[in-house]
Amino acid sequence: MQYQDRIYLDHNSTTELNSELLARLGEVKSFFANPSSQHSSGKMAKKWSEENINEIYKAFHCKPNDFEFLLHSGTSEASNTFLNLGAKDCLFYFASDHSCITQVASLLKTKGRKAIELPLNTDGHFNEDDIISIIQSEKGEGKNWLTFTWVNNETGVVWPLKLARTIKDKTGCSIFVDATQAIGKVPDAFELDTSLDCYSWSSHKFGAFKGSGFSFYKSELTTQPLILGGDQQGLRSGTLNTSGLWSTALALIDIKKSYPYKDILDLKNKIVKLVTANSSFEYIQNESCNTICLIHKSKKADLLLIHFDQHGLDVGSGSACSSGSLTAPKSLVAMGLNEKASRSIRISLAKSNLVQEKELIKRLSKVCEKL
């Protein structure tokens, strides 16, 4: 099957480039200069970058006095900057967090610092009172961090930001919101709680260039630069990625203007109904509009991926950012589904799948017949 005939269903891993961005790629040529340079081209690039940062603030209804802005390579870098270098007393985290967080927690432990894994319920949510009680009994006197995954990349489970606000109010913990999977997955992805301390995104998750991402963070947070050098952003050295910043702003503006969340949810529900009609599959309930986590009653993920692939369907398994690995999804293991986790796959939808609905349903029907 030719590449162009395949149907891509792994949008939690990465998305295709935004169509508006593709149509305007030529604009990048006008602002290629280093924005730290003092000549006119550099000053133009700096002005252009500042305008794009302002557009990102506007997309989230925020202002510079709400948060500082940090352009980086994605949430993996952000978690190392704020949690590894910024955690002074204790890091509270969940086993369902992305590996860029759980591995930071493991690193902190090897340094003799305190990192505590918090319990998860079998539905992927948590007991608010239990979490508050654990934090209150274990936190240090200084800086304590709690990681909060807004939308889980493996299961699609959504944690409302109001829960993070409640925990912060009752424990005094600083909150690191992993917002990587929110845009394009939940309709309120642009509605931030500005009382929370840090948000982070990876731009390739919503149609911008790979290798770019950004964080909003409170100015009073104390941490150290992960990358040293020219001090371009204070908290991060390195020539500002102007094209990555531009692509991020443009993709956000386009999604904010119009995105078919309801249509994607309708397609998701049709797929769930079709696949679960085959008693071989179990669906993990979740609140996102696009994510379908399925568990087969007997076949391992590697065999399932082959069946889908042979029918021109690109689906995922395991963490959305390490889809080259067939390790069991850590979120399912954290939910107590240890044995089932190795038999799971993930379908994650986006706008582009809507025009493919008829062919997608046809191919899925054939896969279900074989499985």
Short mmCIF file of C-alpha atoms in Angstrom, two decimals:
data_model
loop_
_atom_site.label_atom_id
_atom_site.label_comp_id
_atom_site.label_asym_id
_atom_site.label_seq_id
_atom_site.Cartn_x
_atom_site.Cartn_y
_atom_site.Cartn_z
CA MET A 1 0.00 0.00 0.00
CA GLN A 2 1.33 3.44 -0.96
CA TYR A 3 2.15 5.88 1.81
CA GLN A 4 -0.47 8.36 0.65
CA ASP A 5 -3.17 5.67 0.93
CA ARG A 6 -2.51 4.95 4.58
CA ILE A 7 -4.76 6.31 7.33
CA TYR A 8 -2.82 7.85 10.19
CA LEU A 9 -4.39 7.17 13.60
CA ASP A 10 -1.54 8.04 15.97
CA HIS A 11 -2.06 11.76 16.52
CA ASN A 12 -1.21 11.58 20.22
CA SER A 13 2.29 10.65 19.08
CA THR A 14 2.61 13.49 16.58
CA THR A 15 0.36 15.32 14.16
CA GLU A 16 0.78 16.30 10.53
CA LEU A 17 1.67 19.93 9.93
CA ASN A 18 -1.19 22.39 10.21
CA SER A 19 -2.65 23.20 6.77
CA GLU A 20 -2.50 26.96 7.36
CA LEU A 21 1.16 26.62 8.31
CA LEU A 22 1.90 24.66 5.13
CA ALA A 23 0.22 27.32 3.02
CA ARG A 24 2.39 30.04 4.56
CA LEU A 25 5.78 28.31 4.81
CA GLY A 26 7.36 30.89 2.54
CA GLU A 27 7.03 33.54 5.26
CA VAL A 28 9.86 31.93 7.23
CA LYS A 29 12.38 33.22 4.68
CA SER A 30 11.72 36.81 5.69
CA PHE A 31 12.72 36.32 9.34
CA PHE A 32 15.61 33.84 9.28
CA ALA A 33 18.06 36.15 11.06
CA ASN A 34 19.28 35.63 14.62
CA PRO A 35 16.98 37.74 16.83
CA SER A 36 19.90 38.43 19.18
CA SER A 37 21.87 40.16 16.42
CA GLN A 38 22.07 43.95 16.48
CA HIS A 39 21.70 44.57 12.73
CA SER A 40 18.37 45.46 11.13
CA SER A 41 17.54 41.90 10.03
CA GLY A 42 18.17 40.66 13.57
CA LYS A 43 15.99 43.40 15.01
CA MET A 44 13.21 42.51 12.57
CA ALA A 45 13.46 38.85 13.62
CA LYS A 46 13.29 39.89 17.27
CA LYS A 47 10.20 42.03 16.65
CA TRP A 48 8.57 39.17 14.72
CA SER A 49 9.33 36.76 17.58
CA GLU A 50 7.86 39.13 20.16
CA GLU A 51 4.70 39.44 18.08
CA ASN A 52 4.38 35.65 17.91
CA ILE A 53 4.84 35.33 21.67
CA ASN A 54 2.10 37.91 22.18
CA GLU A 55 -0.20 35.89 19.90
CA ILE A 56 0.42 32.81 22.05
CA TYR A 57 -0.46 34.76 25.20
CA LYS A 58 -3.65 36.00 23.52
CA ALA A 59 -4.67 32.48 22.46
CA PHE A 60 -4.75 31.46 26.12
CA HIS A 61 -6.33 34.72 27.36
CA CYS A 62 -3.14 35.43 29.31
CA LYS A 63 -0.81 38.37 29.74
CA PRO A 64 2.91 38.59 30.54
CA ASN A 65 2.07 39.58 34.11
CA ASP A 66 0.24 36.23 34.50
CA PHE A 67 3.19 34.09 33.37
CA GLU A 68 6.71 34.28 32.04
CA PHE A 69 7.18 32.67 28.61
CA LEU A 70 9.88 30.12 27.80
CA LEU A 71 10.46 28.73 24.32
CA HIS A 72 12.09 25.30 24.42
CA SER A 73 12.19 21.98 22.57
CA GLY A 74 9.16 20.43 24.28
CA THR A 75 7.83 19.11 27.57
CA SER A 76 10.72 16.68 28.06
CA GLU A 77 13.06 19.66 28.33
CA ALA A 78 10.60 21.61 30.46
CA SER A 79 10.18 18.82 33.01
CA ASN A 80 13.95 18.59 33.41
CA THR A 81 14.27 22.35 33.75
CA PHE A 82 11.55 22.87 36.34
CA LEU A 83 11.34 19.51 38.15
CA ASN A 84 14.92 18.24 38.11
CA LEU A 85 16.68 21.55 38.62
CA GLY A 86 13.85 23.33 40.44
CA ALA A 87 12.60 20.71 42.93
CA LYS A 88 14.09 21.66 46.30
CA ASP A 89 12.23 19.51 48.82
CA CYS A 90 9.87 16.95 47.32
CA LEU A 91 8.47 15.97 43.94
CA PHE A 92 5.05 14.33 44.04
CA TYR A 93 4.21 12.46 40.85
CA PHE A 94 2.05 9.68 39.41
CA ALA A 95 3.20 6.44 37.78
CA SER A 96 0.94 7.37 34.85
CA ASP A 97 2.99 10.50 34.14
CA HIS A 98 5.04 10.66 30.96
CA SER A 99 8.52 9.16 31.22
CA CYS A 100 10.08 12.62 31.05
CA ILE A 101 8.59 13.11 34.53
CA THR A 102 8.92 9.64 36.06
CA GLN A 103 12.55 9.41 34.98
CA VAL A 104 13.25 12.79 36.56
CA ALA A 105 11.71 11.41 39.75
CA SER A 106 14.01 8.38 39.57
CA LEU A 107 17.02 10.65 39.02
CA LEU A 108 16.12 12.77 42.03
CA LYS A 109 15.99 9.64 44.18
CA THR A 110 19.51 8.65 43.10
CA LYS A 111 20.66 12.09 44.25
CA GLY A 112 19.16 11.48 47.68
CA ARG A 113 16.28 13.85 47.09
CA LYS A 114 12.67 13.11 47.90
CA ALA A 115 10.26 11.97 45.17
CA ILE A 116 7.01 10.25 46.08
CA GLU A 117 4.78 8.29 43.71
CA LEU A 118 1.08 8.93 44.31
CA PRO A 119 -1.66 6.27 43.98
CA LEU A 120 -3.99 6.06 41.00
CA ASN A 121 -7.47 4.54 40.80
CA THR A 122 -8.38 1.77 38.37
CA ASP A 123 -10.17 4.29 36.12
CA GLY A 124 -7.08 6.47 35.69
CA HIS A 125 -8.28 9.15 38.10
CA PHE A 126 -7.26 9.68 41.73
CA ASN A 127 -8.82 10.25 45.12
CA GLU A 128 -8.41 13.94 45.83
CA ASP A 129 -8.54 13.61 49.63
CA ASP A 130 -5.94 10.83 49.63
CA ILE A 131 -3.55 12.87 47.50
CA ILE A 132 -3.93 15.94 49.72
CA SER A 133 -3.35 13.84 52.84
CA ILE A 134 -0.16 12.27 51.46
CA ILE A 135 1.26 15.62 50.35
CA GLN A 136 0.48 17.29 53.66
CA SER A 137 2.24 14.52 55.59
CA GLU A 138 5.30 14.21 53.31
CA LYS A 139 6.03 17.70 51.96
CA GLY A 140 9.09 19.66 52.97
CA GLU A 141 9.30 23.18 54.33
CA GLY A 142 10.46 24.73 51.07
CA LYS A 143 9.66 24.09 47.39
CA ASN A 144 7.43 21.09 46.68
CA TRP A 145 6.19 20.17 43.20
CA LEU A 146 3.14 18.18 42.13
CA THR A 147 2.93 16.98 38.53
CA PHE A 148 -0.52 17.10 36.96
CA THR A 149 -1.20 15.49 33.58
CA TRP A 150 -4.14 17.35 32.06
CA VAL A 151 -4.82 14.72 29.35
CA ASN A 152 -3.15 11.31 29.45
CA ASN A 153 -1.43 10.42 26.18
CA GLU A 154 -2.00 6.67 26.50
CA THR A 155 -5.57 6.47 27.79
CA GLY A 156 -7.17 9.85 27.05
CA VAL A 157 -8.19 10.25 30.70
CA VAL A 158 -8.71 13.93 31.53
CA TRP A 159 -8.00 15.54 34.90
CA PRO A 160 -9.87 18.86 35.31
CA LEU A 161 -7.61 21.78 36.22
CA LYS A 162 -9.90 22.66 39.12
CA LEU A 163 -8.54 19.58 40.92
CA ALA A 164 -5.01 20.94 40.61
CA ARG A 165 -6.20 24.29 41.98
CA THR A 166 -7.82 22.60 44.98
CA ILE A 167 -4.69 20.59 45.77
CA LYS A 168 -2.51 23.69 45.46
CA ASP A 169 -4.80 25.69 47.77
CA LYS A 170 -4.84 22.96 50.42
CA THR A 171 -1.17 21.89 50.31
CA GLY A 172 0.81 24.87 49.04
CA CYS A 173 2.44 22.68 46.39
CA SER A 174 3.67 24.24 43.17
CA ILE A 175 1.84 22.63 40.24
CA PHE A 176 3.53 21.52 37.01
CA VAL A 177 0.77 20.96 34.43
CA ASP A 178 1.72 18.65 31.59
CA ALA A 179 -0.58 20.18 28.97
CA THR A 180 1.10 18.39 26.07
CA GLN A 181 -1.99 16.45 24.98
CA ALA A 182 -4.69 19.03 25.71
CA ILE A 183 -4.88 20.98 22.44
CA GLY A 184 -7.04 19.17 19.92
CA LYS A 185 -8.20 16.68 22.55
CA VAL A 186 -10.37 18.74 24.92
CA PRO A 187 -12.45 21.82 23.97
CA ASP A 188 -11.30 23.83 27.01
CA ALA A 189 -7.60 23.44 26.17
CA PHE A 190 -7.14 27.23 25.96
CA GLU A 191 -8.81 27.92 29.32
CA LEU A 192 -5.98 28.02 31.86
CA ASP A 193 -6.12 28.51 35.61
CA THR A 194 -3.59 31.30 36.06
CA SER A 195 -3.09 30.43 39.74
CA LEU A 196 -1.17 27.29 38.76
CA ASP A 197 2.59 27.57 38.54
CA CYS A 198 3.75 26.07 35.26
CA TYR A 199 2.25 24.73 32.04
CA SER A 200 4.15 23.02 29.27
CA TRP A 201 3.38 22.06 25.65
CA SER A 202 5.16 20.28 22.79
CA SER A 203 4.24 22.01 19.54
CA HIS A 204 4.36 18.97 17.25
CA LYS A 205 1.33 17.62 19.13
CA PHE A 206 -0.89 20.26 17.51
CA GLY A 207 0.51 20.71 14.01
CA ALA A 208 3.60 22.87 14.48
CA PHE A 209 7.24 21.97 13.86
CA LYS A 210 8.96 19.19 15.79
CA GLY A 211 11.68 20.32 18.17
CA SER A 212 9.72 23.28 19.49
CA GLY A 213 7.57 23.77 22.57
CA PHE A 214 6.89 26.35 25.24
CA SER A 215 6.03 26.86 28.88
CA PHE A 216 4.16 29.46 30.87
CA TYR A 217 5.64 29.75 34.36
CA LYS A 218 5.41 32.02 37.38
CA SER A 219 8.22 34.54 37.73
CA GLU A 220 8.74 33.63 41.38
CA LEU A 221 9.71 30.04 40.55
CA THR A 222 13.36 29.36 41.28
CA THR A 223 15.24 26.98 39.02
CA GLN A 224 18.43 26.84 36.98
CA PRO A 225 19.02 26.82 33.23
CA LEU A 226 19.29 23.32 31.80
CA ILE A 227 21.22 24.68 28.80
CA LEU A 228 24.02 27.19 29.41
CA GLY A 229 25.55 29.48 26.81
CA GLY A 230 24.49 32.83 25.43
CA ASP A 231 21.77 33.54 27.99
CA GLN A 232 19.30 34.37 25.20
CA GLN A 233 16.19 33.72 27.31
CA GLY A 234 17.76 33.88 30.75
CA LEU A 235 16.41 30.47 31.73
CA ARG A 236 17.54 28.91 28.45
CA SER A 237 20.52 29.58 26.21
CA GLY A 238 20.69 28.94 22.49
CA THR A 239 19.63 30.92 19.44
CA LEU A 240 15.89 31.49 19.57
CA ASN A 241 14.03 29.02 17.34
CA THR A 242 12.14 31.67 15.37
CA SER A 243 10.62 29.25 12.85
CA GLY A 244 9.48 26.90 15.62
CA LEU A 245 7.97 29.84 17.49
CA TRP A 246 6.20 31.06 14.35
CA SER A 247 4.79 27.61 13.59
CA THR A 248 3.59 27.27 17.19
CA ALA A 249 1.76 30.60 17.17
CA LEU A 250 0.21 29.99 13.76
CA ALA A 251 -1.03 26.48 14.61
CA LEU A 252 -2.50 27.65 17.92
CA ILE A 253 -4.33 30.56 16.29
CA ASP A 254 -5.77 28.30 13.60
CA ILE A 255 -6.99 25.68 16.09
CA LYS A 256 -8.37 28.33 18.43
CA LYS A 257 -10.30 29.91 15.56
CA SER A 258 -12.05 26.69 14.56
CA TYR A 259 -11.55 23.04 15.46
CA PRO A 260 -14.16 20.26 15.05
CA TYR A 261 -14.03 18.73 18.54
CA LYS A 262 -17.64 17.51 18.34
CA ASP A 263 -17.19 15.90 14.91
CA ILE A 264 -14.05 14.11 16.10
CA LEU A 265 -15.89 12.90 19.21
CA ASP A 266 -18.73 11.61 17.01
CA LEU A 267 -16.22 9.68 14.91
CA LYS A 268 -14.58 8.34 18.04
CA ASN A 269 -17.92 7.06 19.33
CA LYS A 270 -18.64 5.33 16.00
CA ILE A 271 -15.27 3.58 16.13
CA VAL A 272 -15.75 2.52 19.75
CA LYS A 273 -19.18 1.10 18.91
CA LEU A 274 -17.80 -0.79 15.91
CA VAL A 275 -14.74 -2.22 17.64
CA THR A 276 -16.41 -3.17 20.93
CA ALA A 277 -19.18 -4.96 19.03
CA ASN A 278 -16.38 -7.45 18.52
CA SER A 279 -16.26 -9.02 21.99
CA SER A 280 -12.50 -9.47 21.63
CA PHE A 281 -11.89 -5.80 22.49
CA GLU A 282 -12.35 -3.84 25.71
CA TYR A 283 -12.44 -0.03 25.62
CA ILE A 284 -10.88 2.09 28.37
CA GLN A 285 -13.35 4.84 29.21
CA ASN A 286 -11.97 8.37 28.95
CA GLU A 287 -13.05 11.98 28.55
CA SER A 288 -10.96 13.13 25.59
CA CYS A 289 -12.62 13.67 22.22
CA ASN A 290 -10.02 11.74 20.22
CA THR A 291 -8.39 8.87 22.14
CA ILE A 292 -9.45 5.22 21.98
CA CYS A 293 -7.44 2.84 24.15
CA LEU A 294 -8.33 -0.77 23.35
CA ILE A 295 -7.36 -4.04 25.04
CA HIS A 296 -7.62 -7.35 23.19
CA LYS A 297 -8.66 -10.44 25.14
CA SER A 298 -5.70 -12.56 23.98
CA LYS A 299 -3.41 -11.02 21.33
CA LYS A 300 -0.31 -9.02 22.25
CA ALA A 301 0.20 -5.48 21.02
CA ASP A 302 2.90 -6.38 18.49
CA LEU A 303 0.57 -8.79 16.69
CA LEU A 304 -2.32 -6.31 16.82
CA LEU A 305 -0.14 -3.60 15.28
CA ILE A 306 0.70 -5.93 12.39
CA HIS A 307 -2.99 -6.57 11.67
CA PHE A 308 -3.81 -2.87 11.65
CA ASP A 309 -0.71 -2.04 9.62
CA GLN A 310 -1.57 -4.60 6.95
CA HIS A 311 -4.87 -2.78 6.44
CA GLY A 312 -3.17 0.59 6.06
CA LEU A 313 -4.02 1.82 9.56
CA ASP A 314 -1.29 3.47 11.63
CA VAL A 315 -2.15 3.01 15.32
CA GLY A 316 -0.03 3.36 18.45
CA SER A 317 0.92 1.31 21.45
CA GLY A 318 2.64 2.35 24.66
CA SER A 319 3.62 5.94 25.37
CA ALA A 320 2.67 8.34 22.59
CA CYS A 321 6.23 9.68 22.54
CA SER A 322 8.00 6.34 22.47
CA SER A 323 5.90 4.46 19.97
CA GLY A 324 9.01 2.71 18.69
CA SER A 325 8.97 0.73 21.92
CA LEU A 326 6.47 -2.02 22.66
CA THR A 327 6.74 -1.81 26.42
CA ALA A 328 3.37 -1.98 28.15
CA PRO A 329 1.66 1.40 28.57
CA LYS A 330 2.71 2.63 32.01
CA SER A 331 -0.65 4.33 32.57
CA LEU A 332 -2.50 1.02 32.29
CA VAL A 333 0.00 -0.61 34.64
CA ALA A 334 -0.52 2.25 37.10
CA MET A 335 -4.27 1.59 36.88
CA GLY A 336 -3.67 -2.00 37.98
CA LEU A 337 -4.15 -3.50 34.51
CA ASN A 338 -0.72 -5.13 34.51
CA GLU A 339 -1.56 -8.26 32.55
CA LYS A 340 -3.90 -6.48 30.12
CA ALA A 341 -1.48 -3.64 29.37
CA SER A 342 0.64 -5.71 26.99
CA ARG A 343 -2.47 -6.37 24.87
CA SER A 344 -3.40 -2.73 24.32
CA ILE A 345 -3.32 -0.42 21.32
CA ARG A 346 -4.28 3.23 20.93
CA ILE A 347 -6.21 4.99 18.18
CA SER A 348 -5.91 8.78 18.38
CA LEU A 349 -7.87 10.93 15.96
CA ALA A 350 -7.54 14.41 14.50
CA LYS A 351 -9.32 16.71 12.07
CA SER A 352 -7.75 15.02 9.03
CA ASN A 353 -9.50 11.73 9.84
CA LEU A 354 -12.96 13.20 9.33
CA VAL A 355 -12.72 13.13 5.53
CA GLN A 356 -11.45 9.53 5.75
CA GLU A 357 -14.38 8.27 7.82
CA LYS A 358 -15.95 5.97 5.23
CA GLU A 359 -12.69 4.25 4.31
CA LEU A 360 -11.56 4.18 7.94
CA ILE A 361 -14.72 2.37 9.08
CA LYS A 362 -14.40 -0.04 6.17
CA ARG A 363 -10.82 -0.98 7.06
CA LEU A 364 -11.55 -1.22 10.79
CA SER A 365 -14.42 -3.60 10.05
CA LYS A 366 -12.03 -5.90 8.18
CA VAL A 367 -9.51 -5.82 11.03
CA CYS A 368 -12.22 -6.67 13.56
CA GLU A 369 -13.36 -9.61 11.42
CA LYS A 370 -9.86 -11.08 11.54
CA LEU A 371 -9.38 -10.47 15.24
#
